[in-house]
Short mmCIF file of C-alpha atoms in Angstrom, two decimals:
data_model
loop_
_atom_site.label_atom_id
_atom_site.label_comp_id
_atom_site.label_asym_id
_atom_site.label_seq_id
_atom_site.Cartn_x
_atom_site.Cartn_y
_atom_site.Cartn_z
CA UNK A 162 -194.04 -98.75 -207.80
CA UNK A 163 -196.04 -98.49 -211.05
CA UNK A 164 -194.42 -98.17 -214.45
CA UNK A 165 -195.50 -94.55 -214.99
CA UNK A 166 -193.87 -93.41 -211.74
CA UNK A 167 -190.70 -95.35 -212.58
CA UNK A 168 -190.59 -93.75 -216.02
CA UNK A 169 -191.03 -90.29 -214.50
CA UNK A 170 -188.26 -90.91 -211.98
CA UNK A 171 -185.89 -92.29 -214.60
CA UNK A 172 -186.62 -89.35 -216.96
CA UNK A 173 -185.99 -86.69 -214.31
CA UNK A 174 -182.81 -88.29 -213.02
CA UNK A 175 -181.51 -88.95 -216.56
CA UNK A 176 -182.12 -85.27 -217.38
CA UNK A 177 -179.94 -84.30 -214.42
CA UNK A 178 -177.31 -86.78 -215.61
CA UNK A 179 -177.31 -85.32 -219.13
CA UNK A 180 -177.00 -81.77 -217.77
CA UNK A 181 -174.05 -82.91 -215.67
CA UNK A 182 -172.41 -84.41 -218.78
CA UNK A 183 -172.89 -81.18 -220.75
CA UNK A 184 -171.62 -79.00 -217.90
CA UNK A 185 -168.38 -80.99 -217.56
CA UNK A 186 -167.73 -80.55 -221.29
CA UNK A 187 -168.71 -76.92 -221.89
CA UNK A 188 -167.52 -75.53 -218.53
CA UNK A 189 -163.88 -76.68 -218.26
CA UNK A 190 -163.56 -75.38 -214.68
CA UNK A 191 -166.21 -77.91 -213.63
CA UNK A 192 -164.71 -80.87 -215.48
CA UNK A 193 -163.76 -82.36 -212.11
CA UNK A 194 -167.47 -83.16 -211.67
CA UNK A 195 -167.12 -85.81 -214.39
CA UNK A 196 -166.36 -88.34 -211.65
CA UNK A 197 -169.96 -87.86 -210.43
CA UNK A 198 -171.55 -88.57 -213.83
CA UNK A 199 -172.28 -92.26 -212.99
CA UNK A 200 -174.15 -91.28 -209.80
CA UNK A 201 -177.53 -90.27 -211.36
CA UNK A 202 -177.51 -93.46 -213.43
CA UNK A 203 -176.61 -95.56 -210.39
CA UNK A 204 -179.66 -94.04 -208.68
CA UNK A 205 -181.78 -94.97 -211.71
CA UNK A 206 -180.43 -98.52 -211.47
CA UNK A 207 -181.43 -98.67 -207.81
CA UNK A 208 -184.88 -97.08 -207.98
CA UNK A 209 -186.11 -98.59 -211.27
CA UNK A 210 -185.44 -101.79 -213.21
CA UNK A 211 -183.22 -102.76 -216.12
CA UNK A 212 -185.76 -101.66 -218.74
CA UNK A 213 -185.69 -98.04 -217.63
CA UNK A 214 -181.94 -98.14 -217.13
CA UNK A 215 -181.42 -99.19 -220.75
CA UNK A 216 -183.95 -96.59 -221.92
CA UNK A 217 -182.16 -93.78 -220.09
CA UNK A 218 -178.82 -95.01 -221.49
CA UNK A 219 -180.15 -94.87 -225.07
CA UNK A 220 -181.64 -91.38 -224.59
CA UNK A 221 -178.42 -90.09 -223.04
CA UNK A 222 -176.35 -91.57 -225.85
CA UNK A 223 -178.30 -89.90 -228.65
CA UNK A 224 -178.52 -86.53 -226.92
CA UNK A 225 -174.77 -86.47 -226.25
CA UNK A 226 -174.01 -87.69 -229.76
CA UNK A 227 -175.83 -84.73 -231.34
CA UNK A 228 -174.79 -82.11 -228.78
CA UNK A 229 -171.10 -83.06 -228.41
CA UNK A 230 -169.69 -85.80 -230.67
CA UNK A 231 -170.15 -89.55 -231.24
CA UNK A 232 -166.81 -90.66 -229.77
CA UNK A 233 -167.37 -88.77 -226.54
CA UNK A 234 -170.91 -90.10 -226.34
CA UNK A 235 -169.73 -93.69 -226.73
CA UNK A 236 -166.89 -93.28 -224.22
CA UNK A 237 -169.10 -91.67 -221.59
CA UNK A 238 -171.91 -94.20 -221.95
CA UNK A 239 -169.61 -97.22 -221.85
CA UNK A 240 -167.04 -96.17 -219.25
CA UNK A 241 -169.16 -94.06 -216.89
CA UNK A 242 -172.88 -94.71 -217.26
CA UNK A 243 -172.85 -98.50 -217.65
CA UNK A 244 -170.75 -99.07 -214.49
CA UNK A 245 -173.12 -96.70 -212.68
CA UNK A 246 -176.09 -98.85 -213.67
CA UNK A 247 -174.39 -102.00 -212.39
CA UNK A 248 -173.52 -100.37 -209.05
CA UNK A 249 -177.12 -99.20 -208.66
CA UNK A 250 -178.48 -102.58 -209.70
CA UNK A 251 -176.30 -104.31 -207.08
CA UNK A 252 -177.82 -102.09 -204.39
CA UNK A 253 -181.35 -102.71 -205.70
CA UNK A 254 -180.92 -106.48 -205.62
CA UNK A 255 -179.22 -106.53 -202.21
CA UNK A 256 -181.19 -104.23 -199.95
CA UNK A 257 -181.30 -106.53 -196.92
CA UNK A 258 -179.44 -105.28 -193.87
CA UNK A 259 -176.80 -108.02 -193.78
CA UNK A 260 -175.69 -107.90 -197.39
CA UNK A 261 -172.04 -107.37 -198.19
CA UNK A 262 -171.79 -103.60 -198.59
CA UNK A 263 -168.54 -104.00 -200.54
CA UNK A 264 -170.28 -105.99 -203.29
CA UNK A 265 -171.38 -102.93 -205.35
CA UNK A 266 -167.76 -101.73 -205.27
CA UNK A 267 -166.48 -105.12 -206.49
CA UNK A 268 -169.07 -105.22 -209.25
CA UNK A 269 -168.36 -101.63 -210.27
CA UNK A 270 -164.61 -102.33 -210.45
CA UNK A 271 -164.99 -105.43 -212.61
CA UNK A 272 -167.55 -103.80 -214.91
CA UNK A 273 -165.36 -100.69 -215.24
CA UNK A 274 -162.39 -102.75 -216.41
CA UNK A 275 -164.54 -104.71 -218.87
CA UNK A 276 -166.02 -101.47 -220.20
CA UNK A 277 -162.56 -99.97 -220.74
CA UNK A 278 -161.57 -103.01 -222.81
CA UNK A 279 -164.83 -102.87 -224.79
CA UNK A 280 -164.41 -99.15 -225.47
CA UNK A 281 -160.81 -99.73 -226.59
CA UNK A 282 -161.96 -102.21 -229.24
CA UNK A 283 -164.92 -100.07 -230.32
CA UNK A 284 -162.72 -96.99 -230.71
CA UNK A 285 -160.12 -99.01 -232.60
CA UNK A 286 -162.55 -100.79 -234.95
CA UNK A 287 -165.29 -98.22 -235.53
CA UNK A 288 -163.60 -94.85 -234.95
CA UNK A 289 -160.12 -95.98 -236.11
CA UNK A 290 -158.58 -94.47 -232.98
CA UNK A 291 -156.04 -96.27 -230.84
CA UNK A 292 -156.83 -94.85 -227.42
CA UNK A 293 -153.89 -96.58 -225.74
CA UNK A 294 -151.31 -95.27 -228.23
CA UNK A 295 -152.77 -91.76 -228.05
CA UNK A 296 -152.65 -91.81 -224.25
CA UNK A 297 -149.06 -93.07 -224.14
CA UNK A 298 -147.95 -90.48 -226.75
CA UNK A 299 -149.52 -87.66 -224.73
CA UNK A 300 -147.89 -89.02 -221.58
CA UNK A 301 -144.50 -89.23 -223.29
CA UNK A 302 -144.74 -85.68 -224.66
CA UNK A 303 -145.80 -84.36 -221.27
CA UNK A 304 -142.89 -86.05 -219.52
CA UNK A 305 -140.44 -84.77 -222.16
CA UNK A 306 -141.69 -81.24 -221.50
CA UNK A 307 -141.23 -81.73 -217.75
CA UNK A 308 -137.70 -83.06 -218.25
CA UNK A 309 -136.83 -80.09 -220.46
CA UNK A 310 -138.13 -77.64 -217.86
CA UNK A 311 -136.11 -79.36 -215.12
CA UNK A 312 -132.92 -79.33 -217.21
CA UNK A 313 -133.39 -75.65 -218.06
CA UNK A 314 -133.81 -74.95 -214.35
CA UNK A 315 -130.43 -76.49 -213.62
CA UNK A 316 -131.75 -79.71 -212.08
CA UNK A 317 -129.39 -82.59 -212.83
CA UNK A 318 -131.21 -85.81 -213.61
CA UNK A 319 -129.87 -89.21 -212.70
CA UNK A 320 -127.43 -90.66 -215.21
CA UNK A 321 -129.13 -93.09 -217.58
CA UNK A 322 -132.57 -91.59 -216.95
CA UNK A 323 -134.84 -92.14 -219.96
CA UNK A 324 -138.42 -91.00 -220.40
CA UNK A 325 -139.08 -93.99 -222.64
CA UNK A 326 -138.25 -96.39 -219.77
CA UNK A 327 -140.83 -94.75 -217.51
CA UNK A 328 -143.43 -94.75 -220.29
CA UNK A 329 -142.79 -98.46 -220.95
CA UNK A 330 -143.10 -99.20 -217.22
CA UNK A 331 -146.44 -97.37 -217.00
CA UNK A 332 -147.61 -99.17 -220.14
CA UNK A 333 -146.77 -102.53 -218.57
CA UNK A 334 -148.49 -101.58 -215.32
CA UNK A 335 -151.61 -100.22 -217.03
CA UNK A 336 -153.94 -103.14 -216.07
CA UNK A 337 -153.08 -102.70 -212.39
CA UNK A 338 -153.50 -98.91 -212.67
CA UNK A 339 -156.93 -99.37 -214.29
CA UNK A 340 -157.93 -101.82 -211.56
CA UNK A 341 -156.98 -99.41 -208.79
CA UNK A 342 -158.73 -96.57 -210.60
CA UNK A 343 -161.83 -98.74 -210.93
CA UNK A 344 -161.86 -99.39 -207.16
CA UNK A 345 -161.51 -95.69 -206.33
CA UNK A 346 -164.15 -94.53 -208.81
CA UNK A 347 -166.60 -97.28 -207.80
CA UNK A 348 -166.22 -96.38 -204.13
CA UNK A 349 -166.78 -92.67 -204.83
CA UNK A 350 -169.88 -93.39 -206.94
CA UNK A 351 -171.24 -95.80 -204.32
CA UNK A 352 -170.62 -93.33 -201.48
CA UNK A 353 -172.23 -90.43 -203.36
CA UNK A 354 -175.27 -92.51 -204.27
CA UNK A 355 -175.75 -93.68 -200.69
CA UNK A 356 -175.43 -90.07 -199.50
CA UNK A 357 -178.06 -88.84 -201.98
CA UNK A 358 -180.50 -91.69 -201.28
CA UNK A 359 -180.21 -91.12 -197.52
CA UNK A 360 -180.75 -87.38 -197.94
CA UNK A 361 -183.95 -87.88 -199.92
CA UNK A 362 -185.00 -90.60 -197.43
CA UNK A 363 -185.53 -93.39 -199.97
CA UNK A 364 -183.00 -96.00 -198.85
CA UNK A 365 -181.19 -95.93 -195.54
CA UNK A 366 -177.95 -97.77 -196.20
CA UNK A 367 -174.67 -97.08 -194.48
CA UNK A 368 -171.24 -97.11 -196.03
CA UNK A 369 -169.21 -100.27 -195.46
CA UNK A 370 -166.80 -100.31 -192.54
CA UNK A 371 -163.21 -100.92 -193.49
CA UNK A 372 -162.84 -103.39 -190.60
CA UNK A 373 -165.46 -105.58 -192.33
CA UNK A 374 -163.61 -105.60 -195.66
CA UNK A 375 -163.18 -109.00 -197.27
CA UNK A 376 -162.76 -110.30 -200.78
CA UNK A 377 -165.81 -111.95 -202.35
CA UNK A 378 -165.92 -115.69 -202.86
CA UNK A 379 -162.79 -117.78 -202.47
CA UNK A 380 -160.18 -115.25 -203.59
CA UNK A 381 -157.26 -117.61 -202.92
CA UNK A 382 -158.69 -120.31 -205.19
CA UNK A 383 -159.47 -117.75 -207.91
CA UNK A 384 -155.95 -116.30 -207.79
CA UNK A 385 -154.42 -119.80 -207.89
CA UNK A 386 -156.55 -120.82 -210.89
CA UNK A 387 -155.62 -117.63 -212.75
CA UNK A 388 -151.91 -118.27 -212.11
CA UNK A 389 -152.28 -121.85 -213.40
CA UNK A 390 -154.12 -120.57 -216.49
CA UNK A 391 -151.38 -118.04 -217.25
CA UNK A 392 -148.67 -120.67 -216.77
CA UNK A 393 -150.55 -123.01 -219.10
CA UNK A 394 -150.74 -120.27 -221.75
CA UNK A 395 -147.00 -119.77 -221.38
CA UNK A 396 -146.34 -123.50 -221.78
CA UNK A 397 -148.36 -123.75 -224.99
CA UNK A 398 -146.54 -120.66 -226.32
CA UNK A 399 -149.55 -118.36 -226.54
CA UNK A 400 -148.15 -114.95 -227.48
CA UNK A 401 -150.08 -112.87 -224.93
CA UNK A 402 -147.21 -111.40 -222.87
CA UNK A 403 -147.83 -113.88 -220.07
CA UNK A 404 -145.01 -112.40 -217.97
CA UNK A 405 -146.80 -109.04 -217.87
CA UNK A 406 -150.14 -110.74 -217.15
CA UNK A 407 -148.54 -112.63 -214.26
CA UNK A 408 -146.95 -109.44 -212.91
CA UNK A 409 -150.23 -107.53 -212.94
CA UNK A 410 -152.15 -110.43 -211.40
CA UNK A 411 -149.62 -110.63 -208.62
CA UNK A 412 -149.77 -106.89 -207.97
CA UNK A 413 -153.58 -106.83 -207.93
CA UNK A 414 -154.01 -109.79 -205.59
CA UNK A 415 -151.17 -108.64 -203.33
CA UNK A 416 -152.86 -105.24 -203.04
CA UNK A 417 -156.28 -106.77 -202.29
CA UNK A 418 -154.87 -109.23 -199.76
CA UNK A 419 -152.94 -106.37 -198.18
CA UNK A 420 -156.18 -104.37 -197.79
CA UNK A 421 -157.83 -107.37 -196.16
CA UNK A 422 -154.80 -107.88 -193.94
CA UNK A 423 -154.91 -104.25 -192.80
CA UNK A 424 -158.63 -104.65 -192.13
CA UNK A 425 -157.99 -107.74 -189.99
CA UNK A 426 -155.18 -105.98 -188.11
CA UNK A 427 -157.32 -102.93 -187.31
CA UNK A 428 -160.16 -105.21 -186.17
CA UNK A 429 -157.97 -107.08 -183.70
CA UNK A 430 -156.08 -103.99 -182.53
CA UNK A 431 -159.40 -102.37 -181.58
CA UNK A 432 -160.49 -105.58 -179.86
CA UNK A 433 -157.24 -105.89 -177.90
CA UNK A 434 -157.20 -102.20 -176.91
CA UNK A 435 -160.71 -102.57 -175.45
CA UNK A 436 -159.71 -105.71 -173.54
CA UNK A 437 -156.35 -104.27 -172.47
CA UNK A 438 -154.29 -107.00 -174.18
CA UNK A 439 -151.16 -104.89 -174.64
CA UNK A 440 -148.99 -108.01 -174.92
CA UNK A 441 -150.88 -109.20 -178.03
CA UNK A 442 -150.61 -105.72 -179.57
CA UNK A 443 -146.85 -105.62 -178.98
CA UNK A 444 -146.30 -109.10 -180.44
CA UNK A 445 -148.46 -108.36 -183.49
CA UNK A 446 -146.73 -105.02 -184.18
CA UNK A 447 -143.34 -106.71 -183.83
CA UNK A 448 -144.25 -109.50 -186.27
CA UNK A 449 -145.79 -107.12 -188.82
CA UNK A 450 -142.82 -104.76 -188.59
CA UNK A 451 -140.46 -107.66 -189.34
CA UNK A 452 -142.38 -109.03 -192.32
CA UNK A 453 -143.80 -105.70 -193.55
CA UNK A 454 -146.40 -105.57 -196.30
CA UNK A 455 -145.68 -109.18 -197.25
CA UNK A 456 -146.76 -110.27 -193.78
CA UNK A 457 -149.92 -108.14 -193.93
CA UNK A 458 -150.80 -109.62 -197.34
CA UNK A 459 -150.28 -113.11 -195.92
CA UNK A 460 -152.66 -112.31 -193.04
CA UNK A 461 -155.24 -111.13 -195.60
CA UNK A 462 -154.81 -114.32 -197.62
CA UNK A 463 -155.30 -116.46 -194.51
CA UNK A 464 -158.41 -114.47 -193.60
CA UNK A 465 -159.83 -115.19 -197.07
CA UNK A 466 -159.58 -118.89 -196.23
CA UNK A 467 -160.33 -119.02 -192.49
CA UNK A 468 -162.47 -115.88 -191.95
CA UNK A 469 -161.00 -114.89 -188.56
CA UNK A 470 -163.54 -112.11 -187.94
CA UNK A 471 -166.61 -114.17 -188.89
CA UNK A 472 -167.78 -111.36 -191.19
CA UNK A 473 -168.90 -113.77 -193.90
CA UNK A 474 -172.10 -115.04 -192.40
CA UNK A 475 -173.45 -114.12 -195.85
CA UNK A 476 -170.77 -115.48 -198.16
CA UNK A 477 -170.34 -114.10 -201.67
CA UNK A 478 -170.18 -116.54 -204.52
#
C-alpha cells in the first residue's frame, strides 16, 4: 500500500474518531459510546504504520484541545487512543493464522494501565489536578448520599458501617480494579475492530476461543519474580506500601490463573462429553467442588507450566 493511500485511510478514519469523541462530549445521551473511541485508532494502527498512527494522534489532540479543553484532550489521547493504537499494531504485526489471538488483549491491558499512571502524573504535574483524590472524593460523596437516602427510607444499616472504610478498601484495590477494567475494555475494542474489519472485508480474523485462553510467556516465573521483588523492597524498608502491592499482585494473578483454569476445565469437559467419559467428569467436578476457586486457580497455574492442551505451539515471550 503506497503512502498516499495510507494517509487517505488514516485521515478518513481519524475524522470518524474525532467525530465520535465530539459526539460523546456534546451529546450526553450518547456518552456510552466513549468505550468505542479507541476502535477507529486501532483500525488505523492495523491498516497503516506507526508514522500515520502518531500523525493521527497529534491531529486529534489539537482538534480536541481547541474544541473541548486541554485536560480532556490529554486524557482521551493517553487513556483511549494510545491503547487503541497498540491493539491495532499487535494485530498488524501478527496476522498469521496461528498467532495468539489473546495477545492484542494482553498488550492493550498493559498499555492501558501504563497510560493511566502516565496521565495521573501529567495531570498532577502540569494541570495541578489530583485525579485520584478527586475520584475518591466524588465516590465518598456519592456513597454518603446513598446512605442518607437509605436511612431516610427506614433501612437500618449494619452496626459499625462506615463509608470511609469502603472508600479506603476501594482505594487499596484500585490497581486490581484498573487491571480488570483494562482487560474488559481491551477485549471490547479488539472485538469491535475485528467485527469492523471483517465487515469491510479487509482482514478475516476470528475472535479468540475461551478454551484456548492462556497467559503469555511463563506467567508462574513472572509472578514469582514479582513477589520476590516486593519482598526485597519490604526488607530494605522501601516505603511503597508493599503489603498493598502484594495484595493486588496476588488478586491479579489469582484471577488470571482462575481464568486459565476455567478454560482448561471447559476444554476437558467438552472432550470427555464427546468421548462419553462420565467417570472423569464426575471426579473432576467433585475435586473442583471441594477445592473451589483455589483449585481452579491451581489448575490454571499448572497449565501455565505444563500446557495440558498443547495450545502454545506458538509460545509468547
